[in-house]
């Protein structure tokens, strides 16, 4: 069947906007990464790979940000996935209570990251904060901390905020995956006399693998790209202990006015994301299960 | 069994306590907050913060800006993405595939990568401190995810429908508006909610492009409050409640759609 040529017109408005405000700036970032442009002066020079060399060998803060990104990502992925999976298994069946609880757990997802940042800044506040107050209240006063002010702890405090923010969303994905598992498999397992653990490890877990991969993949990328929470809660402090790549690009570009160098970091950032995505795409492909 | 119920209650409290604290703090005075951050306000409820925030700040203006930006961004992203998704589905050849990949590429690139050149582009085009500029960037950057979700859905529509109507002499635009759009409503509404939440809550682009108070959106305005009021949590939380109210009300009534929309975005993203 021949399609009228007018179909190409359908691409025009979106493609124009996408090219001007996304493709062009993205490609430019690669271009500027080889320059010493400050973002404002009309003149700049090509410096070859200097910016990249500086990122990998001369800039200790950048190396620190990569470590911070990894710490943040690891903690969020592990906690968020475990919390989401554990609770998805409990609120799996559709009763009035579980439907309500699922809605409640999902709730933080709809808030803005700035709002979540304020809420948790207050919770973590060393003198006013309800976290320290609650610890005192239950007799665990010795655990009280300056949660965001302690350079060893701050990145983990931020990670926990991220988990509070998004675990409910992942929980729902697990619930959907679990509900798609055919019930007769459980009946067979029951008839065969399988224990709870056997049922989980032999039936639920293998069939849940696709959802689990999606949750882990999405959480990894989402936490690696995190910006708002860190920006609003700590601005990378104290002492760069919570500086992550995304906030560092912002700092270098808009506080340090080193657009060329910021572009080089953003290209490296994109390369890391591309690698993570590629690895996960591979994993997703090999994990397809049919039943 | 008991352990399960206990865990469910603990998780529920972990969500509820922070939210209750926000609501309670917003009706406290600053002194009450310092004296007793956890407790119920002793001197009764103060709605002064709500009054003050509207008097001191141009809160109504921020609210308006957020509404305008969100409404136009969602509408245009949805329209353009639906057109592209239809085009890709209809073409069903290598050109369509290349275009699809080109848009899919956009989902992978973090916003921070293009933000430096984008910033100077916006300066050159005189689009900073402009809601219109913000809308253009919003549409361009959320098109990829919307195209991805909608293409996935439209590919499931039976091809015979398109072909039959083309045979009857309907042009592409007619097929699009009379057949594809009505059939895609579930997917369109899920995508709309996903975009709605994303644009309403977005911080990065307003942070980059808006400095003039007249054009600030709610998340940016909130961030500025924080600088201004440092630890005036009653005031900050009043702002949080006002900024979140439309989302929360919509969530209470359209809960199922919110969950479907946001998880569709997550799964496909």
Coordinates of C-alpha atoms in Angstrom, one line a residue:
Chain A
X1 CA 0.0 0.0 0.0
X2 CA 1.4 3.3 -1.0
X3 CA 1.6 6.0 1.6
X4 CA 1.0 9.6 0.7
X5 CA 4.2 11.7 1.0
X6 CA 2.4 14.0 3.3
X7 CA 3.4 11.6 6.1
X8 CA 6.8 13.3 6.3
X9 CA 5.1 16.5 7.3
X10 CA 4.2 14.8 10.6
X11 CA 7.8 14.8 11.6
X12 CA 8.5 18.5 11.0
X13 CA 7.4 20.4 14.1
X14 CA 8.8 17.9 16.6
X15 CA 12.0 17.2 14.6
X16 CA 12.8 21.0 14.3
X17 CA 12.4 21.6 18.0
X18 CA 14.4 18.4 18.8
X19 CA 17.2 19.4 16.5
X20 CA 17.5 23.0 17.6
X21 CA 17.1 22.5 21.4
X22 CA 18.5 19.0 21.9
X23 CA 20.6 17.6 19.0
X24 CA 22.5 20.8 18.2
X25 CA 23.5 21.5 21.9
X26 CA 24.4 17.9 22.5
X27 CA 26.7 17.8 19.5
X28 CA 28.1 21.3 20.4
X29 CA 29.0 19.9 23.8
X30 CA 31.4 17.5 22.1
X31 CA 32.8 20.4 20.0
X32 CA 33.3 22.8 23.0
X33 CA 34.9 20.0 25.0
X34 CA 38.0 20.5 22.9
X35 CA 38.1 24.3 23.6
X36 CA 38.9 26.7 26.4
X37 CA 35.7 28.6 25.9
X38 CA 34.4 30.5 29.0
X39 CA 30.9 30.7 27.7
X40 CA 30.8 34.4 27.1
X41 CA 33.7 35.8 25.1
X42 CA 33.4 35.4 21.4
X43 CA 36.9 34.1 21.1
X44 CA 38.2 30.7 22.2
X45 CA 41.0 28.4 21.4
X46 CA 41.2 24.7 20.6
X47 CA 43.1 22.9 23.3
X48 CA 42.9 19.4 21.9
X49 CA 42.5 16.8 24.6
X50 CA 43.7 19.1 27.5
X51 CA 40.2 19.2 29.1
X52 CA 40.0 15.4 29.1
X53 CA 43.5 15.1 30.4
X54 CA 42.7 17.5 33.2
X55 CA 39.6 15.6 34.1
X56 CA 41.4 12.3 34.4
X57 CA 44.7 13.3 35.9
X58 CA 44.6 16.9 37.1
X59 CA 41.3 17.2 38.9
X60 CA 41.0 15.5 42.2
X61 CA 37.4 16.8 42.7
X62 CA 36.2 15.2 39.5
X63 CA 37.6 11.8 40.6
X64 CA 35.9 12.3 43.9
X65 CA 32.6 13.0 42.2
X66 CA 32.8 9.8 40.3
X67 CA 33.3 7.9 43.6
X68 CA 30.4 9.8 45.1
X69 CA 28.2 8.9 42.1
X70 CA 29.0 5.3 42.5
X71 CA 28.4 5.3 46.3
X72 CA 25.1 7.0 45.8
X73 CA 24.1 4.7 43.0
X74 CA 25.1 1.5 44.8
X75 CA 23.2 2.3 48.0
X76 CA 20.1 3.5 46.2
X77 CA 20.0 0.5 43.8
X78 CA 20.5 -2.1 46.6
X79 CA 18.1 -0.5 49.1
X80 CA 15.5 0.7 46.7
X81 CA 15.3 -2.7 44.9
X82 CA 15.1 -4.7 48.2
X83 CA 12.5 -2.4 49.8
X84 CA 10.4 -2.4 46.6
X85 CA 10.6 -6.2 46.2
X86 CA 10.0 -7.1 49.8
X87 CA 6.9 -4.8 50.1
X88 CA 5.6 -5.7 46.7
X89 CA 5.4 -9.3 47.9
X90 CA 3.4 -8.3 50.9
X91 CA 0.9 -6.0 49.2
X92 CA 0.6 -8.2 46.1
X93 CA -3.0 -9.3 46.5
X94 CA -5.7 -6.8 45.7
X95 CA -7.6 -6.0 49.0
X96 CA -8.8 -2.7 50.1
X97 CA -5.9 -2.3 52.5
X98 CA -3.2 -3.2 50.0
X99 CA -4.6 -1.0 47.3
X100 CA -4.6 1.9 49.8
X101 CA -1.1 1.1 51.0
X102 CA 0.2 0.9 47.4
X103 CA -1.2 4.3 46.7
X104 CA 0.4 5.7 49.9
X105 CA 3.8 4.2 49.2
X106 CA 3.7 5.6 45.7
X107 CA 2.7 9.1 46.9
X108 CA 6.2 10.6 47.3
X109 CA 6.9 10.0 43.6
X110 CA 4.5 12.8 42.6
X111 CA 6.2 15.4 44.8
X112 CA 8.8 17.8 43.3
X113 CA 12.4 17.0 44.2
X114 CA 12.7 20.5 45.7
X115 CA 9.8 19.7 48.1
X116 CA 11.4 16.3 49.0
X117 CA 14.7 18.1 49.5
X118 CA 13.1 20.5 52.1
X119 CA 11.2 17.8 53.9
X120 CA 14.4 15.8 54.4
X121 CA 16.6 18.8 55.2
X122 CA 14.2 19.3 58.1
X123 CA 14.2 15.7 59.1
X124 CA 18.0 15.7 59.1
X125 CA 18.5 19.1 60.7
X126 CA 20.9 18.5 63.7
X127 CA 19.0 20.6 66.2
X128 CA 15.4 20.8 64.9
X129 CA 15.4 17.6 63.0
X130 CA 12.8 14.9 63.8
X131 CA 15.3 12.1 63.1
X132 CA 17.5 13.0 66.0
X133 CA 14.5 13.8 68.1
X134 CA 13.0 10.4 67.4
X135 CA 16.3 8.7 68.2
X136 CA 16.5 10.5 71.6
X137 CA 12.9 9.6 72.2
X138 CA 13.5 5.8 71.8
X139 CA 16.7 6.0 73.9
X140 CA 19.1 5.8 71.0
X141 CA 20.4 9.3 71.6
X142 CA 24.0 8.1 71.0
X143 CA 23.2 7.7 67.3
X144 CA 22.2 11.3 66.8
X145 CA 24.2 12.9 64.0
X146 CA 24.6 15.9 61.8
X147 CA 23.2 13.9 59.0
X148 CA 24.0 16.3 56.1
X149 CA 26.9 18.1 57.8
X150 CA 29.0 15.1 58.3
X151 CA 31.2 14.5 55.3
X152 CA 31.4 10.8 55.8
X153 CA 27.6 10.4 56.1
X154 CA 26.0 13.0 53.9
X155 CA 26.1 11.1 50.6
X156 CA 24.3 8.2 52.4
X157 CA 21.7 10.5 53.9
X158 CA 21.0 11.8 50.4
X159 CA 20.8 8.2 49.1
X160 CA 18.1 7.4 51.7
X161 CA 16.1 10.4 50.7
X162 CA 16.2 9.2 47.1
X163 CA 15.0 5.7 48.3
X164 CA 12.1 7.4 50.2
X165 CA 11.3 9.4 47.1
X166 CA 11.2 6.6 44.5
X167 CA 10.9 3.1 46.2
X168 CA 7.1 3.3 45.8
X169 CA 7.4 3.7 42.1
X170 CA 9.6 0.6 41.8
X171 CA 7.3 -1.3 44.1
X172 CA 4.4 -0.8 41.7
X173 CA 6.5 -2.2 38.8
X174 CA 7.3 -5.3 40.9
X175 CA 3.6 -5.7 41.8
X176 CA 2.7 -5.6 38.1
X177 CA 5.4 -8.2 37.3
X178 CA 4.2 -10.4 40.2
X179 CA 0.6 -10.2 39.2
X180 CA 1.5 -11.3 35.7
X181 CA 2.8 -14.6 36.9
X182 CA 0.2 -17.3 36.2
X183 CA -1.5 -18.5 39.3
X184 CA -1.6 -22.2 38.3
X185 CA 2.2 -22.4 38.7
X186 CA 1.7 -21.6 42.4
X187 CA -1.0 -24.3 42.6
X188 CA 1.3 -26.8 41.1
X189 CA 4.0 -25.8 43.5
X190 CA 1.6 -26.2 46.4
X191 CA 0.4 -29.7 45.2
X192 CA 4.1 -30.8 44.8
X193 CA 4.6 -29.7 48.4
X194 CA 7.1 -27.0 47.7
X195 CA 8.2 -24.9 50.7
X196 CA 7.7 -21.1 50.7
X197 CA 11.3 -20.6 50.0
X198 CA 11.3 -23.2 47.1
X199 CA 8.2 -21.5 45.6
X200 CA 9.9 -18.2 45.7
X201 CA 13.3 -19.3 44.4
X202 CA 11.9 -21.7 41.7
X203 CA 8.8 -20.0 40.6
X204 CA 8.5 -16.3 41.6
X205 CA 12.1 -15.2 41.2
X206 CA 12.8 -16.6 37.7
X207 CA 9.5 -15.3 36.4
X208 CA 10.1 -11.9 38.1
X209 CA 13.5 -11.5 36.4
X210 CA 12.2 -9.2 33.6
X211 CA 10.6 -6.8 36.1
X212 CA 13.7 -7.0 38.4
X213 CA 15.9 -6.1 35.4
X214 CA 13.7 -3.1 34.6
X215 CA 13.7 -1.9 38.2
X216 CA 17.5 -2.2 38.5
X217 CA 18.2 -0.7 35.1
X218 CA 15.8 2.3 35.8
X219 CA 17.1 2.8 39.3
X220 CA 20.7 2.7 38.2
X221 CA 20.2 5.4 35.5
X222 CA 17.9 7.5 37.6
X223 CA 20.3 7.6 40.6
X224 CA 23.3 8.1 38.4
X225 CA 21.6 11.2 36.8
X226 CA 20.3 12.6 40.1
X227 CA 20.8 16.3 40.4
X228 CA 17.9 18.1 42.1
X229 CA 18.1 16.5 45.5
X230 CA 21.8 17.1 45.9
X231 CA 21.6 20.6 44.5
X232 CA 18.8 21.6 46.9
X233 CA 20.0 19.8 50.0
X234 CA 23.8 20.1 50.1
X235 CA 25.1 21.8 46.9
X236 CA 27.8 19.2 46.9
X237 CA 29.0 20.0 50.4
X238 CA 30.4 19.5 53.0
X239 CA 33.9 19.5 51.5
X240 CA 32.7 18.1 48.1
X241 CA 31.6 14.9 49.9
X242 CA 28.3 15.0 48.1
X243 CA 29.4 16.5 44.8
X244 CA 28.2 14.3 42.0
X245 CA 29.0 14.6 38.3
X246 CA 25.7 16.4 37.4
X247 CA 26.1 19.0 40.1
X248 CA 29.8 19.4 39.4
X249 CA 29.1 20.1 35.7
X250 CA 26.8 22.9 36.9
X251 CA 29.3 24.3 39.3
X252 CA 32.2 24.3 36.8
X253 CA 30.0 25.8 34.1
X254 CA 28.0 28.4 35.9
X255 CA 30.2 29.2 38.9
X256 CA 33.6 28.7 37.4
X257 CA 32.6 29.8 33.9
X258 CA 34.7 27.1 32.4
X259 CA 32.3 26.0 29.7
X260 CA 34.9 24.1 27.7
X261 CA 36.0 22.1 30.7
X262 CA 32.3 21.5 31.8
X263 CA 31.6 20.2 28.3
X264 CA 34.4 17.7 28.5
X265 CA 33.1 16.4 31.8
X266 CA 29.6 16.2 30.4
X267 CA 30.9 14.2 27.4
X268 CA 32.6 11.8 29.9
X269 CA 29.3 11.7 31.9
X270 CA 27.4 10.7 28.7
X271 CA 29.9 8.0 27.9
X272 CA 29.5 6.5 31.3
X273 CA 25.7 6.5 31.0
X274 CA 26.0 5.0 27.5
X275 CA 28.1 2.1 28.9
X276 CA 25.7 1.5 31.8
X277 CA 22.8 1.5 29.4
X278 CA 24.5 -0.8 26.9
X279 CA 25.4 -3.3 29.6
X280 CA 21.8 -3.3 30.9
X281 CA 20.3 -3.5 27.4
X282 CA 22.3 -6.7 26.9
X283 CA 21.2 -8.0 30.2
X284 CA 17.5 -7.2 29.4
X285 CA 17.8 -9.1 26.1
X286 CA 19.2 -12.2 27.6
X287 CA 16.7 -12.2 30.5
X288 CA 13.6 -12.5 28.3
X289 CA 11.5 -15.4 29.6
X290 CA 8.4 -16.7 28.1
X291 CA 5.7 -18.7 29.9
Chain B
X1 CA 1.6 -12.5 59.7
X2 CA 2.2 -10.1 62.6
X3 CA 5.6 -9.3 61.2
X4 CA 4.1 -8.5 57.8
X5 CA 1.5 -6.1 59.3
X6 CA 4.2 -4.5 61.5
X7 CA 6.5 -3.9 58.4
X8 CA 3.6 -2.5 56.4
X9 CA 2.8 -0.1 59.3
X10 CA 6.4 1.0 59.6
X11 CA 6.6 1.8 55.9
X12 CA 3.3 3.6 56.0
X13 CA 4.6 5.7 59.0
X14 CA 7.8 6.4 57.2
X15 CA 5.8 8.0 54.4
X16 CA 3.1 9.6 56.6
X17 CA 5.2 11.2 59.4
X18 CA 7.3 13.4 57.2
X19 CA 4.1 14.5 55.4
X20 CA 2.3 15.2 58.7
X21 CA 5.3 17.2 59.9
X22 CA 5.1 19.3 56.8
X23 CA 1.4 20.1 57.2
X24 CA 1.8 20.7 61.0
X25 CA 4.8 22.9 60.6
X26 CA 3.1 25.1 58.0
X27 CA 0.5 26.1 60.6
X28 CA 3.0 26.8 63.3
X29 CA 4.9 30.0 64.1
X30 CA 8.7 29.9 63.8
X31 CA 9.1 30.0 67.6
X32 CA 6.8 27.0 68.1
X33 CA 8.8 25.2 65.5
X34 CA 12.1 25.8 67.3
X35 CA 10.6 25.0 70.7
X36 CA 8.8 21.8 69.7
X37 CA 9.5 20.7 66.1
X38 CA 7.6 17.4 66.5
X39 CA 4.6 18.5 68.5
X40 CA 1.2 19.9 67.7
X41 CA 1.0 23.7 67.7
X42 CA 0.0 24.8 71.2
X43 CA -1.3 28.3 70.4
X44 CA -3.8 26.9 67.9
X45 CA -3.4 26.8 64.2
X46 CA -1.8 29.8 62.5
X47 CA -2.7 30.4 58.9
X48 CA -0.5 33.5 58.9
X49 CA 2.2 31.7 56.8
X50 CA -0.4 31.1 54.0
X51 CA -1.5 34.8 54.2
X52 CA 2.1 36.1 54.3
X53 CA 3.4 33.9 51.5
X54 CA 0.8 35.3 49.2
X55 CA 1.4 38.9 50.4
X56 CA 5.2 38.9 50.5
X57 CA 5.8 36.7 47.5
X58 CA 4.3 36.8 44.2
X59 CA 3.0 33.3 44.8
X60 CA 0.0 33.7 42.6
X61 CA 2.4 34.7 39.8
X62 CA 4.7 31.7 40.3
X63 CA 1.6 29.4 40.3
X64 CA 0.4 31.0 37.1
X65 CA 3.9 30.6 35.5
X66 CA 4.0 26.9 36.5
X67 CA 0.5 26.3 35.1
X68 CA 1.2 28.0 31.8
X69 CA 4.6 26.3 31.3
X70 CA 3.2 22.9 32.3
X71 CA 0.0 23.1 30.2
X72 CA 1.7 24.2 27.0
X73 CA 4.6 21.9 27.4
X74 CA 2.4 18.9 28.0
X75 CA 0.0 19.8 25.1
X76 CA 2.7 20.4 22.5
X77 CA 4.9 17.5 23.5
X78 CA 1.9 15.2 23.3
X79 CA 0.7 16.5 19.9
X80 CA 4.2 16.5 18.3
X81 CA 5.1 13.1 19.8
X82 CA 1.8 11.6 18.7
X83 CA 2.4 12.9 15.1
X84 CA 6.0 11.5 15.1
X85 CA 4.9 8.2 16.5
X86 CA 2.2 7.9 13.9
X87 CA 4.7 8.8 11.2
X88 CA 7.1 6.1 12.4
X89 CA 4.3 3.5 12.6
X90 CA 2.9 4.5 9.2
X91 CA 6.3 4.5 7.4
X92 CA 7.3 1.2 8.9
X93 CA 10.6 1.3 6.9
X94 CA 14.2 2.1 7.5
X95 CA 13.6 5.9 7.5
X96 CA 11.1 5.4 10.3
X97 CA 13.5 3.2 12.2
X98 CA 16.4 5.7 11.8
X99 CA 14.1 8.5 13.1
X100 CA 13.0 6.3 16.0
X101 CA 16.6 5.6 17.0
X102 CA 17.4 9.3 16.7
X103 CA 14.7 10.1 19.2
X104 CA 15.5 7.1 21.4
X105 CA 19.0 8.5 21.7
X106 CA 17.6 11.5 23.4
X107 CA 16.3 9.4 26.3
X108 CA 19.7 8.3 27.1
X109 CA 21.5 11.6 27.3
X110 CA 21.3 13.3 30.7
X111 CA 20.0 16.9 30.6
X112 CA 23.4 18.1 32.1
X113 CA 25.2 17.1 28.9
X114 CA 23.6 19.6 26.6
X115 CA 22.9 22.3 29.2
X116 CA 26.0 24.4 28.7
X117 CA 25.6 24.9 24.9
X118 CA 21.8 25.1 25.4
X119 CA 22.3 27.9 27.8
X120 CA 24.4 30.0 25.4
X121 CA 21.9 29.2 22.6
X122 CA 19.1 30.5 24.7
X123 CA 21.0 33.7 25.4
X124 CA 21.7 34.1 21.7
X125 CA 18.1 33.6 20.8
X126 CA 17.0 35.9 23.5
X127 CA 14.9 33.2 25.1
X128 CA 16.1 33.4 28.7
X129 CA 13.6 34.9 31.2
X130 CA 10.8 33.8 28.9
X131 CA 8.1 31.2 29.5
X132 CA 7.9 30.6 25.8
X133 CA 11.6 29.7 25.8
X134 CA 11.1 27.3 28.7
X135 CA 8.2 25.6 26.9
X136 CA 10.3 25.1 23.7
X137 CA 13.1 23.4 25.7
X138 CA 10.6 21.3 27.7
X139 CA 8.9 20.1 24.5
X140 CA 12.3 19.3 22.8
X141 CA 13.7 17.4 25.8
X142 CA 10.6 15.3 26.7
X143 CA 9.7 14.4 23.1
X144 CA 12.0 11.3 23.1
X145 CA 10.3 9.5 26.0
X146 CA 6.8 10.5 24.7
X147 CA 7.7 9.3 21.2
X148 CA 9.0 6.0 22.7
X149 CA 5.9 5.3 24.7
X150 CA 3.4 6.3 22.0
X151 CA 5.3 4.5 19.2
X152 CA 5.2 1.3 21.3
X153 CA 1.5 1.7 21.6
X154 CA 0.6 2.7 18.1
X155 CA 2.5 -0.3 16.7
X156 CA 0.0 -2.5 18.4
X157 CA -2.9 -0.9 16.5
X158 CA -4.2 -3.1 13.6
X159 CA -2.7 -1.9 10.3
X160 CA -5.9 -2.8 8.4
X161 CA -7.6 0.1 10.0
X162 CA -5.1 2.6 8.4
X163 CA -5.3 0.8 5.1
X164 CA -9.0 0.6 4.9
X165 CA -9.5 4.3 5.6
X166 CA -6.7 5.3 3.2
X167 CA -8.5 3.2 0.6
X168 CA -11.7 5.1 1.4
X169 CA -9.8 8.2 0.4
X170 CA -8.8 9.6 3.9
X171 CA -5.6 11.5 3.9
X172 CA -2.9 10.9 6.6
X173 CA -4.1 13.8 8.7
X174 CA -7.6 12.4 8.7
X175 CA -6.5 8.9 9.6
X176 CA -4.4 10.5 12.4
X177 CA -7.1 12.7 13.9
X178 CA -10.2 10.4 13.3
X179 CA -8.7 7.0 14.0
X180 CA -5.3 6.9 15.6
X181 CA -5.9 9.6 18.2
X182 CA -9.2 8.2 19.5
X183 CA -7.7 4.7 19.7
X184 CA -4.6 5.9 21.4
X185 CA -6.4 7.7 24.2
X186 CA -5.3 5.3 27.0
X187 CA -1.7 5.7 26.1
X188 CA -2.0 9.4 25.5
X189 CA -3.5 10.0 28.9
X190 CA -0.8 7.9 30.6
X191 CA 1.9 9.9 28.8
X192 CA 0.1 13.2 29.6
X193 CA 0.2 12.5 33.3
X194 CA 3.8 11.4 33.2
X195 CA 4.7 14.7 31.4
X196 CA 2.5 16.7 33.7
X197 CA 4.3 15.5 36.8
X198 CA 7.7 16.0 35.1
X199 CA 7.1 19.5 33.9
X200 CA 5.3 20.8 37.0
X201 CA 8.2 19.6 39.2
X202 CA 11.1 20.4 36.9
X203 CA 13.9 22.4 38.5
X204 CA 16.9 22.4 36.1
X205 CA 15.7 24.4 33.1
X206 CA 14.0 27.2 35.2
X207 CA 17.2 27.3 37.2
X208 CA 19.3 27.8 34.1
X209 CA 17.1 30.1 32.1
X210 CA 15.0 32.2 34.6
X211 CA 16.5 34.9 36.8
X212 CA 13.6 37.4 36.7
X213 CA 11.0 36.9 39.5
X214 CA 8.3 37.6 37.0
X215 CA 9.0 34.3 35.2
X216 CA 9.9 32.0 38.0
X217 CA 8.1 28.6 38.3
X218 CA 7.2 27.1 41.7
X219 CA 10.2 24.7 42.2
X220 CA 12.6 27.5 41.4
X221 CA 10.7 29.9 43.6
X222 CA 10.8 27.4 46.4
X223 CA 14.6 27.0 46.0
X224 CA 14.9 30.8 46.3
X225 CA 12.8 30.8 49.5
X226 CA 15.3 28.4 51.0
X227 CA 18.1 30.9 50.4
X228 CA 15.9 33.8 51.6
X229 CA 14.4 32.2 54.7
X230 CA 17.3 29.8 55.6
X231 CA 15.6 27.8 58.3
X232 CA 12.2 29.3 58.3
X233 CA 10.6 25.9 57.9
X234 CA 7.0 27.1 58.5
X235 CA 7.3 29.4 55.5
X236 CA 9.2 26.8 53.4
X237 CA 6.6 24.1 54.1
X238 CA 3.7 26.5 53.3
X239 CA 5.4 26.9 50.0
X240 CA 5.8 23.2 49.6
X241 CA 2.1 22.6 50.3
X242 CA 1.0 25.3 47.8
X243 CA 3.3 24.0 45.1
X244 CA 2.3 20.4 45.6
X245 CA -1.5 21.0 46.0
X246 CA -2.5 20.5 42.4
X247 CA -0.6 17.3 42.1
X248 CA -1.9 15.9 45.4
X249 CA -5.5 16.7 44.5
X250 CA -5.1 15.2 41.0
X251 CA -3.5 12.2 42.5
X252 CA -6.3 11.6 45.0
X253 CA -8.9 11.6 42.2
X254 CA -6.9 10.1 39.3
X255 CA -4.7 7.7 41.3
X256 CA -4.9 4.8 39.0
X257 CA -3.9 6.9 36.0
X258 CA -1.0 8.5 37.9
X259 CA 0.4 5.1 38.7
X260 CA -0.1 3.9 35.2
X261 CA 1.4 7.0 33.7
X262 CA 4.5 7.3 35.9
X263 CA 5.3 3.6 35.8
X264 CA 4.9 3.6 32.0
X265 CA 7.5 6.4 31.9
X266 CA 9.7 4.4 34.2
X267 CA 9.4 1.1 32.4
X268 CA 9.9 2.5 28.9
X269 CA 12.5 5.0 30.0

